[in-house]
Coordinates of N, CA and C in Angstrom, one line a residue:
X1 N 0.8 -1.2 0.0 CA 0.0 0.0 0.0 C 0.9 1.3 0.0
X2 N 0.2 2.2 -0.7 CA 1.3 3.8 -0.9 C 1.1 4.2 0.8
X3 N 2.1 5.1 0.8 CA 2.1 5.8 2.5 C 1.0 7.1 2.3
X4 N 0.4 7.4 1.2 CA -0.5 8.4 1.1 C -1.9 7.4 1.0
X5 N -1.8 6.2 1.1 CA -3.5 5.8 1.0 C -3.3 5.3 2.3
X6 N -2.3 4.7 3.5 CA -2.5 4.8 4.8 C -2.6 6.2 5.2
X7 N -2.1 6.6 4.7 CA -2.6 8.4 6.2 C -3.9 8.8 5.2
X8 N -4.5 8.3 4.1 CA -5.8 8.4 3.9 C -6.5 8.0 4.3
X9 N -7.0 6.2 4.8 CA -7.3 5.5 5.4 C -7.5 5.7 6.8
X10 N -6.1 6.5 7.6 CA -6.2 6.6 8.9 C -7.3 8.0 9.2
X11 N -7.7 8.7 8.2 CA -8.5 9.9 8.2 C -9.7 9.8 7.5
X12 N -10.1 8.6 7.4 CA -11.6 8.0 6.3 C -12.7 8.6 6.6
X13 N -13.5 9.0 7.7 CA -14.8 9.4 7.7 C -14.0 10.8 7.7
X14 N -13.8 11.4 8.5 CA -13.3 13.1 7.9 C -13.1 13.6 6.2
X15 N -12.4 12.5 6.2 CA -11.6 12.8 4.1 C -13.3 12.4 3.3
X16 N -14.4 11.2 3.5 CA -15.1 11.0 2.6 C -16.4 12.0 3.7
X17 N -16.2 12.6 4.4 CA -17.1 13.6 4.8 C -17.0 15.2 3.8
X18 N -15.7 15.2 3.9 CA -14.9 16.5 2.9 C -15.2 16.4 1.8
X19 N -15.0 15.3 0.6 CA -14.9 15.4 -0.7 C -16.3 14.9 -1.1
X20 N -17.0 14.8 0.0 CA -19.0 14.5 -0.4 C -19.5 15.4 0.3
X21 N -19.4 16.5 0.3 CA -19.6 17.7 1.1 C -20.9 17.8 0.7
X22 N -22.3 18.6 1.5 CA -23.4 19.1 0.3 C -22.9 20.7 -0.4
X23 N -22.0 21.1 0.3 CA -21.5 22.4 0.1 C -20.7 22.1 -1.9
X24 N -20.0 21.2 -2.3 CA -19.4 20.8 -3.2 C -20.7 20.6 -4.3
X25 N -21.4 19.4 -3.4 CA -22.0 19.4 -4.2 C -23.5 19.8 -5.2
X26 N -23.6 21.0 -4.1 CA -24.5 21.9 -5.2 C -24.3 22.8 -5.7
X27 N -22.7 22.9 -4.8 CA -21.7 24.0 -6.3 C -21.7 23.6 -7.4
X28 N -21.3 22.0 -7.5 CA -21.5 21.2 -8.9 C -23.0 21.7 -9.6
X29 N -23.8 21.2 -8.7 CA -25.2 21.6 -9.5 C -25.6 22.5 -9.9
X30 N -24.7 23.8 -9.4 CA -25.6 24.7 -9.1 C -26.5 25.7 -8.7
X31 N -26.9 24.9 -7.6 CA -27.8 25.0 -6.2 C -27.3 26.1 -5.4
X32 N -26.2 26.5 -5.2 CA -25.3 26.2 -3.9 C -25.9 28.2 -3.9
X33 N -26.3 28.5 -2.6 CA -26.6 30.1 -3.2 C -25.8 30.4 -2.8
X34 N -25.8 31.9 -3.9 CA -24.5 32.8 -3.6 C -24.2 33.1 -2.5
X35 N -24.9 33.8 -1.8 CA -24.1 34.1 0.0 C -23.2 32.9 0.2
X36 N -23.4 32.2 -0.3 CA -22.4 30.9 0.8 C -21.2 31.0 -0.1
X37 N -21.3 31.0 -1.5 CA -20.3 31.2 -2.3 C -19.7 32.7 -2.1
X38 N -20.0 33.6 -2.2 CA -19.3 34.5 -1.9 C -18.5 34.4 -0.5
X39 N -18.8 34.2 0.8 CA -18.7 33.8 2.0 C -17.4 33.0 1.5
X40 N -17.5 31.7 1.1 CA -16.3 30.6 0.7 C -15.2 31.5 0.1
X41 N -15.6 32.4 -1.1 CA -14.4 32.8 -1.8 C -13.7 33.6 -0.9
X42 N -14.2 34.4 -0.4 CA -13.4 35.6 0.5 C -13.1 35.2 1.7
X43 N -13.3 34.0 2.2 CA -12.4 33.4 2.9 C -11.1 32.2 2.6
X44 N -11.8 31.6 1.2 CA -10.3 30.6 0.9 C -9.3 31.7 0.3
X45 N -9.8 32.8 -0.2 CA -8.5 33.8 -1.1 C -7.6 33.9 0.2
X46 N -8.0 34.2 1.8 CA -6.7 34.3 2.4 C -5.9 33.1 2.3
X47 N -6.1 32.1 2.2 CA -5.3 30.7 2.1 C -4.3 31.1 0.9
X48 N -4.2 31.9 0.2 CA -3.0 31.6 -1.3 C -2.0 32.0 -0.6
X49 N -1.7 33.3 0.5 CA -0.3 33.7 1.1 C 0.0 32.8 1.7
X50 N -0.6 32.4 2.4 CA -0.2 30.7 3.5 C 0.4 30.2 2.6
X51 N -0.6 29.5 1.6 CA -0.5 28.3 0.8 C 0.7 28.1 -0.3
X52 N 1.2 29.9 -0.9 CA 2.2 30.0 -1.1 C 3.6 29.9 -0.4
X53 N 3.8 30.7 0.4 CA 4.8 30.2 1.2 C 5.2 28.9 1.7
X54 N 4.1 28.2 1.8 CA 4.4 26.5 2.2 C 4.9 26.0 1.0
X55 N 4.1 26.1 -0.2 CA 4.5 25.4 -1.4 C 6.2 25.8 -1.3
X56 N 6.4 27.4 -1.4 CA 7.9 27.6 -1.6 C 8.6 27.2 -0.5
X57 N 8.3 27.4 0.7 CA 9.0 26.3 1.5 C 9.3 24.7 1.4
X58 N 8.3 23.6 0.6 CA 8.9 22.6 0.2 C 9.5 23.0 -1.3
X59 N 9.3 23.6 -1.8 CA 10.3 23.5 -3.0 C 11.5 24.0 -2.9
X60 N 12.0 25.1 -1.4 CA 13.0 25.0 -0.9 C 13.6 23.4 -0.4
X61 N 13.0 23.0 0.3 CA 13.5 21.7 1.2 C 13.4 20.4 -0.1
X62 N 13.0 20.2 -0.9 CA 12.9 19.3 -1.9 C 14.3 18.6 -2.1
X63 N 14.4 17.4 -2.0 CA 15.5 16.6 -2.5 C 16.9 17.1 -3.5
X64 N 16.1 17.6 -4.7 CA 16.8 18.2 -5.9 C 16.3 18.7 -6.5
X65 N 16.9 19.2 -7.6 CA 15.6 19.9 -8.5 C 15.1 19.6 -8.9
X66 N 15.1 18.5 -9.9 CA 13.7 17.6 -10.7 C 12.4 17.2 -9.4
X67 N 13.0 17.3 -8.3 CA 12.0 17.2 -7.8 C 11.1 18.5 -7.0
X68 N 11.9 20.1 -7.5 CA 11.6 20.6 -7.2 C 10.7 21.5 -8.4
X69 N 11.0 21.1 -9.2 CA 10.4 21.5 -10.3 C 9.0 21.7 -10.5
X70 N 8.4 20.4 -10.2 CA 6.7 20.1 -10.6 C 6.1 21.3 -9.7
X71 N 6.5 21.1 -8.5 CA 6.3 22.1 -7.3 C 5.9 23.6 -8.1
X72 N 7.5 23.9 -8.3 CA 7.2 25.3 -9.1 C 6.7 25.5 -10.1
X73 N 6.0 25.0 -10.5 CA 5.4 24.8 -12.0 C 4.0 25.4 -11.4
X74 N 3.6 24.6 -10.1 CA 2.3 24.7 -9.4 C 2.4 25.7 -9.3
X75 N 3.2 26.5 -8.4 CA 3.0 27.9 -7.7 C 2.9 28.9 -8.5
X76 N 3.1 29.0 -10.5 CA 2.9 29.8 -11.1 C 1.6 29.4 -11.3
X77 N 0.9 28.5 -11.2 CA -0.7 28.3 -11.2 C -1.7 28.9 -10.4
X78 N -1.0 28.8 -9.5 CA -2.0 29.3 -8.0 C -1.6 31.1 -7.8
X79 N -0.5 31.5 -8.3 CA 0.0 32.7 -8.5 C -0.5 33.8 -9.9
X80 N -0.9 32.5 -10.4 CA -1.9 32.6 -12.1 C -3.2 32.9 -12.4
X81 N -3.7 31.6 -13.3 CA -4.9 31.5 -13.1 C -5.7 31.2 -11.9
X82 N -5.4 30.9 -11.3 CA -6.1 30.4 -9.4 C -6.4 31.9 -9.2
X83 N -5.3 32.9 -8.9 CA -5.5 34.0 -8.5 C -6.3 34.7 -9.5
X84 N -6.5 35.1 -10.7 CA -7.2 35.2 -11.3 C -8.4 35.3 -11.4
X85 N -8.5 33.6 -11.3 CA -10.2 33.4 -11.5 C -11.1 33.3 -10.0
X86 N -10.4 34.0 -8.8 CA -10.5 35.0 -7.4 C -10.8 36.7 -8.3
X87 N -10.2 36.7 -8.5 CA -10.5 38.6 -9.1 C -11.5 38.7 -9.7
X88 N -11.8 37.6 -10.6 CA -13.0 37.8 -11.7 C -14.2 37.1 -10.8
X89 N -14.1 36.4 -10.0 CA -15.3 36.2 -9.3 C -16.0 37.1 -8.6
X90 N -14.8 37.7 -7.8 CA -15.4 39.2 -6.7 C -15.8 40.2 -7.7
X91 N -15.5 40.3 -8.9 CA -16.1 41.4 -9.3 C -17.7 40.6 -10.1
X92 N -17.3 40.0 -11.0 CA -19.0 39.0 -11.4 C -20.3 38.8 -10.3
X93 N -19.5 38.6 -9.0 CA -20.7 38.3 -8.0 C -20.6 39.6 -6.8
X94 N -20.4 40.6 -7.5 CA -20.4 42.0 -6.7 C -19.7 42.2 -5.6
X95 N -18.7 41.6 -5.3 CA -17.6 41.4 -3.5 C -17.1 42.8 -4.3
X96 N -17.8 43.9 -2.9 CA -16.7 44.7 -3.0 C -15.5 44.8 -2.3
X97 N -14.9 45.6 -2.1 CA -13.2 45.8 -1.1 C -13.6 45.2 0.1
X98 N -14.8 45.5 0.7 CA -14.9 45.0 2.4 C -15.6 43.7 2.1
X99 N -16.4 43.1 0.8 CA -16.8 41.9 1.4 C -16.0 40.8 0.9
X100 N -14.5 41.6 0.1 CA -13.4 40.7 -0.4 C -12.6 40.8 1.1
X101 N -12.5 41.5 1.9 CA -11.3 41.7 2.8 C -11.6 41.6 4.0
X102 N -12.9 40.2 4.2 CA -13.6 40.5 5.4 C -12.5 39.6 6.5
X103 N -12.4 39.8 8.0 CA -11.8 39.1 9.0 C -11.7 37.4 8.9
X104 N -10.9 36.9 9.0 CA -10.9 35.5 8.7 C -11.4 34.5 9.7
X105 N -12.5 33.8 9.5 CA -13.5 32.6 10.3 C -12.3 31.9 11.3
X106 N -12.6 31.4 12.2 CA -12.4 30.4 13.1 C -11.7 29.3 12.0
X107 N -12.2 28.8 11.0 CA -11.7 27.8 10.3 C -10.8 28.3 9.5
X108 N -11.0 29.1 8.8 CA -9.4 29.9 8.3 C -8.6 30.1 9.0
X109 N -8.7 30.8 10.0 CA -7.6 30.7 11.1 C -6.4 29.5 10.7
X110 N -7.7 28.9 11.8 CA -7.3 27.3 12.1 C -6.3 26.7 11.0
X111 N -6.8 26.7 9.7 CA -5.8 26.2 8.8 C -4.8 26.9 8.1
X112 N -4.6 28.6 8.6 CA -3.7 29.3 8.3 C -2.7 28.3 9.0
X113 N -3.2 28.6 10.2 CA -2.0 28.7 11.5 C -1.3 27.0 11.1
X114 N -2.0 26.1 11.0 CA -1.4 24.9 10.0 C -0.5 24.8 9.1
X115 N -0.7 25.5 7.8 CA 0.0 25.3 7.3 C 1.2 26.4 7.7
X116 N 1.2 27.5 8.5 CA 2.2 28.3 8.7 C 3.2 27.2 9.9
X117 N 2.4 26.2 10.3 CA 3.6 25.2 10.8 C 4.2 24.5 10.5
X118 N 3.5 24.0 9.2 CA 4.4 22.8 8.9 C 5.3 23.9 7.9
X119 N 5.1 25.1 7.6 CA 6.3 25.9 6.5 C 7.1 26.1 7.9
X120 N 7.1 26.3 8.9 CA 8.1 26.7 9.7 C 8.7 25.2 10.3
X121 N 8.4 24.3 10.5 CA 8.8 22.9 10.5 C 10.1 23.3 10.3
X122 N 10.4 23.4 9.1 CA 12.0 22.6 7.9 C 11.7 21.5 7.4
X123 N 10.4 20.7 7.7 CA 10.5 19.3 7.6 C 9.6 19.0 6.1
X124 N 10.3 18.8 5.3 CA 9.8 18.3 3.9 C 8.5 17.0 4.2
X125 N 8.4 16.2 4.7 CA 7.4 15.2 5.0 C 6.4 16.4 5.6
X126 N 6.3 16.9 6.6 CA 5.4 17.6 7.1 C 4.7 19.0 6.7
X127 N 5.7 19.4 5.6 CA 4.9 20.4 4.6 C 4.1 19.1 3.5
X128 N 4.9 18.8 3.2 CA 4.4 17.6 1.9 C 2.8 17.4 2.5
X129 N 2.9 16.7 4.1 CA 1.5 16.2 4.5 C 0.3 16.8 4.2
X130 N 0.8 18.5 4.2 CA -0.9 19.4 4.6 C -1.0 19.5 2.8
X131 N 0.3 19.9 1.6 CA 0.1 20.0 0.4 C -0.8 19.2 -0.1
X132 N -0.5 17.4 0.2 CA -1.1 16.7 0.1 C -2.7 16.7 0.5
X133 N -3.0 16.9 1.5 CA -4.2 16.9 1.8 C -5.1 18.1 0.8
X134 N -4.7 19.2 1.0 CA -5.0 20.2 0.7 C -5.2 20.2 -1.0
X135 N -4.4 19.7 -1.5 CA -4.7 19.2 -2.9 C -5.7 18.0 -3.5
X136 N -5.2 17.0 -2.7 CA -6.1 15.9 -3.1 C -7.4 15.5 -2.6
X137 N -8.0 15.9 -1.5 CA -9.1 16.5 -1.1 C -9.9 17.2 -2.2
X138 N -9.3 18.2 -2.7 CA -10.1 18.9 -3.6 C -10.0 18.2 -5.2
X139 N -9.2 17.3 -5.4 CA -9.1 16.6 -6.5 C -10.2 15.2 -6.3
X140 N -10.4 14.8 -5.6 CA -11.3 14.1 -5.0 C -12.9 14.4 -5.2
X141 N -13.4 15.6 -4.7 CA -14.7 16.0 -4.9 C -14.9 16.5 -6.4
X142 N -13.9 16.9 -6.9 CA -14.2 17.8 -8.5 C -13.9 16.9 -9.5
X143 N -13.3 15.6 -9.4 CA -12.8 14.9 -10.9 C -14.7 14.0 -11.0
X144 N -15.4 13.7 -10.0 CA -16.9 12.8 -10.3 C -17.6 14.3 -11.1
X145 N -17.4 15.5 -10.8 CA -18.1 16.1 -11.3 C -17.8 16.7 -12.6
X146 N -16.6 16.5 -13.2 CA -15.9 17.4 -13.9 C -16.2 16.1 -15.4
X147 N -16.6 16.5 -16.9 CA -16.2 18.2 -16.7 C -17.5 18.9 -16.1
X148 N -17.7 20.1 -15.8 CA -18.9 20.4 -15.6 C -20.1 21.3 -16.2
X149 N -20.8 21.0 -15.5 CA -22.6 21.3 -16.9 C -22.4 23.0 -17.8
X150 N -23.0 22.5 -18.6 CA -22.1 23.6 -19.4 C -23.5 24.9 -19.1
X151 N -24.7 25.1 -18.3 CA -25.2 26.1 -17.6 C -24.6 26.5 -16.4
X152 N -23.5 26.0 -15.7 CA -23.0 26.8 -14.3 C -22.4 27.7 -14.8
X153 N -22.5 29.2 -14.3 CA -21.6 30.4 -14.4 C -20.2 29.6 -14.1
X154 N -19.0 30.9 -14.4 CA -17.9 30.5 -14.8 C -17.5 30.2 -12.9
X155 N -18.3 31.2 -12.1 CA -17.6 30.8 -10.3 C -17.8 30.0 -9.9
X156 N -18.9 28.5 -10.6 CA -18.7 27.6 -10.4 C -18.2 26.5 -10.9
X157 N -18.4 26.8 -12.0 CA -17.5 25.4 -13.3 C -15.9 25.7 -13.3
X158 N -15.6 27.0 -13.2 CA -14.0 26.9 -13.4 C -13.4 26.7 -11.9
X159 N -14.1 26.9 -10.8 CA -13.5 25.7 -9.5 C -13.2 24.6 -9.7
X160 N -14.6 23.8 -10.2 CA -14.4 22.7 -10.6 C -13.1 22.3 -11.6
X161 N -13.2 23.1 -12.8 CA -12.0 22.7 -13.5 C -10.7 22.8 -13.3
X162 N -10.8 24.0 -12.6 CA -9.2 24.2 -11.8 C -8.5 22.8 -11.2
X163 N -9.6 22.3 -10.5 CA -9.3 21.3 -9.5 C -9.2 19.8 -10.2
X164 N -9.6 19.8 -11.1 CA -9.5 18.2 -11.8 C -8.7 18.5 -13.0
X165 N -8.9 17.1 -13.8 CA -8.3 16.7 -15.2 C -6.7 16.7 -15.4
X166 N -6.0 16.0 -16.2 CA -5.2 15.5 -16.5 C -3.6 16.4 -15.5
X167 N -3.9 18.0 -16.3 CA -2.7 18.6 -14.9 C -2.6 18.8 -13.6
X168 N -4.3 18.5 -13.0 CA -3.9 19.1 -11.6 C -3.7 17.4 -11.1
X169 N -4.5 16.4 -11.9 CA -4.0 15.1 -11.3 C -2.7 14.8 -11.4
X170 N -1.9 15.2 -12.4 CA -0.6 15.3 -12.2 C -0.1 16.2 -11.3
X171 N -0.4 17.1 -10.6 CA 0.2 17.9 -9.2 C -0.3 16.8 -8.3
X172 N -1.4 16.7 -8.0 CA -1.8 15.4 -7.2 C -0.8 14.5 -7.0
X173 N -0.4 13.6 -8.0 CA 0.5 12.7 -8.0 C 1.4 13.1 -8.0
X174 N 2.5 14.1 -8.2 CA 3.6 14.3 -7.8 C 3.6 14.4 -6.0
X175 N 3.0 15.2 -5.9 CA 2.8 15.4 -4.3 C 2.5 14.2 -3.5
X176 N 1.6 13.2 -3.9 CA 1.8 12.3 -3.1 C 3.1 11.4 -3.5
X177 N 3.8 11.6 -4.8 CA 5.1 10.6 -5.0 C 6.0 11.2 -3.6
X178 N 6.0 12.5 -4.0 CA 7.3 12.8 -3.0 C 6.9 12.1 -1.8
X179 N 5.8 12.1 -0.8 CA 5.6 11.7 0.1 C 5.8 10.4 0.3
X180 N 5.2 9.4 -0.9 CA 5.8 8.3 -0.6 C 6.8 8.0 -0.6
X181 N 7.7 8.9 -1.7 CA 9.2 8.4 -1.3 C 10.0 8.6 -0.5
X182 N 9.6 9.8 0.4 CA 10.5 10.2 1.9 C 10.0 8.9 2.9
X183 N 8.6 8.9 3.1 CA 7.8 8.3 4.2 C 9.4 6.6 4.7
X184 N 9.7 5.8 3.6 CA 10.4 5.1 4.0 C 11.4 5.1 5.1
X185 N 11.9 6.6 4.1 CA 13.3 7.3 5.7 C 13.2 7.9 6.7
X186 N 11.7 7.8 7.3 CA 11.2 8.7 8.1 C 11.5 7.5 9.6
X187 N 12.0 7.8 10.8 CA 11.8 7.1 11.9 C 10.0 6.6 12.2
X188 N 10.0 6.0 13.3 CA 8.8 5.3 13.5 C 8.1 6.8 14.2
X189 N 8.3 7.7 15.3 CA 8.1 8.8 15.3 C 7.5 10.2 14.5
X190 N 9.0 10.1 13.4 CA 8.4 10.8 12.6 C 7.5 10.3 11.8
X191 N 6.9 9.3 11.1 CA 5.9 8.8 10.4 C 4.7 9.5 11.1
X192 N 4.8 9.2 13.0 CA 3.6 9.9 13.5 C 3.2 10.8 13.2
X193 N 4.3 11.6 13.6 CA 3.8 13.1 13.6 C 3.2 13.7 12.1
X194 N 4.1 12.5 11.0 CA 2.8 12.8 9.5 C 1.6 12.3 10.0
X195 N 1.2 11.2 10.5 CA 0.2 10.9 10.6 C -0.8 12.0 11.8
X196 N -0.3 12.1 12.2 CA -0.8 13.2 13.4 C -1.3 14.8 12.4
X197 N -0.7 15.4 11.8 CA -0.7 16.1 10.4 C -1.3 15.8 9.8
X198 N -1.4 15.1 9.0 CA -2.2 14.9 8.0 C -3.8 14.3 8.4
X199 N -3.8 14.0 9.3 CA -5.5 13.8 10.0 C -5.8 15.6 10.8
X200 N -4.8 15.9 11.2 CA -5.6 17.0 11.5 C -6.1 18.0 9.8
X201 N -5.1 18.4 8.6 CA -5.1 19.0 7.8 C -6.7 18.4 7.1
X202 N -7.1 17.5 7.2 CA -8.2 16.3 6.7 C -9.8 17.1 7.7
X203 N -9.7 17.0 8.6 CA -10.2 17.3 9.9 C -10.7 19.4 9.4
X204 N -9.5 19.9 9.4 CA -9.9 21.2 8.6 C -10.5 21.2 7.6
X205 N -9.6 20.8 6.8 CA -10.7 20.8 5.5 C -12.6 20.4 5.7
X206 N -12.5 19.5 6.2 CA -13.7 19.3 6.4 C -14.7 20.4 7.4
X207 N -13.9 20.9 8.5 CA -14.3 22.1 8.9 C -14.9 23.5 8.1
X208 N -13.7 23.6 7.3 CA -13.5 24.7 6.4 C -15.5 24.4 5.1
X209 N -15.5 23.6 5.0 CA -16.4 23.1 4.1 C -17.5 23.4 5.1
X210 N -17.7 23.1 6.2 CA -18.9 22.8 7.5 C -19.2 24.4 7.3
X211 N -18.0 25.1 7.6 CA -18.5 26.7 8.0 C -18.4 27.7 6.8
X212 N -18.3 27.1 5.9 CA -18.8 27.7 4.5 C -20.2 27.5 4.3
X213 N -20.8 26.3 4.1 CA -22.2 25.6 4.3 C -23.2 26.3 5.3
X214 N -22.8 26.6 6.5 CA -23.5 26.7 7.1 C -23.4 28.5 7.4
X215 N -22.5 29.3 6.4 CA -22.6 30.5 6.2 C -23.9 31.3 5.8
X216 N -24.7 32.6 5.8 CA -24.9 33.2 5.1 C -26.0 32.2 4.4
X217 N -27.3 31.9 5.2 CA -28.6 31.3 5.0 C -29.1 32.0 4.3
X218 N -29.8 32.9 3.9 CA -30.1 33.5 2.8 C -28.9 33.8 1.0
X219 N -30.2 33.4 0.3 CA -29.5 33.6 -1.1 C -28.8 35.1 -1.2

């Protein structure tokens, strides 16, 4: 078995809570009303400064360069089009400056302050852990729905697309290669502490989903 489908395994009702979300899936449909979508965006956009820095922190810590490569390949995506298709949403679904720049939830927090530890770690396995989650989670709920219905506005279908098909599953799988290939050299300890990580990063996510959902009850 890969060391990314045991620390999947060890996080099972959390991880198939997260990527069967109802929040996912009536973004898929459609359904999903705007307040809650607006709410979600202007809280996951603070995740890209986190989320960047950690990436450049394992693509600092990376083995070599071929292995640091794929990495940075990503970070001009999420630095790219990711950011991008954030700008064109707040302006399509009217976010102005304050309802783009509102204070960050209890669950943002929460998985700021995460991934700002495993970037301060040093530890390649334990940035890898949250990358991992944090990617494949979302590659998980969007590849059953993708491609998607060609009536969803673009703030819903280009989530979806961002998140699936052939390149992001290729970031996918790089991210969990690297993991499985440290995991071997890792002591019996450090394995934990991935495993300790990566159930909690699993555990957020599915938070982060809970208090999007249950945002902003009116359409």
């Amino acid at each position: 078995m890969r060391a990314t489908d045991h620390l999947c395994q060890l996080a099972a009702a959390d991880w198939k809570a997260a990527t069967t979300h109802p929040f996912t899936t009536e973004l898929a449909a459609g359904t999903l009303p705007l307040s809650k979508m607006r709410w979600y965006l202007a809280q996951d956009y603070q995740f890209i400064d986190g989320f960047v820095r950690l990436l450049a922190s394992a693509i600092a810590h990376a083995p070599s360069l071929a292995d640091s490569v794929p990495a940075a390949q990503f970070l001009a995506v999420i630095t790219g089009p990711e950011n991008t298709y954030f700008l064109r949403s707040f302006d399509a679904l009217d976010m102005d400056e304050a309802a783009r720049n509102v204070p960050p939830a209890a669950a943002t927090r929460d998985f700021q302050d995460l991934m700002a530890e495993a970037a301060a770690s040093g530890r390649y396995e334990l940035m890898l852990a949250v990358l991992v989650v944090a990617e494949w989670t979302y590659l998980s709920w969007a590849t059953p729905v993708n491609p998607p219905r060609n009536d969803l506005p673009f703030w819903f279908a280009e989530w979806i697309t961002l998140h699936a098909g052939e390149g992001f599953e290729g970031v996918v799988e790089y991210l969990r290669a690297q993991l499985d290939q440290v995991w071997p050299t890792l002591s019996a300890p450090a394995q934990q502490e991935v495993e300790t990580l990566f159930i909690r990063a699993v555990a957020l996510e599915y938070a982060f989903f809970d208090a999007s959902y249950a945002a902003c009850p009116q359409s």
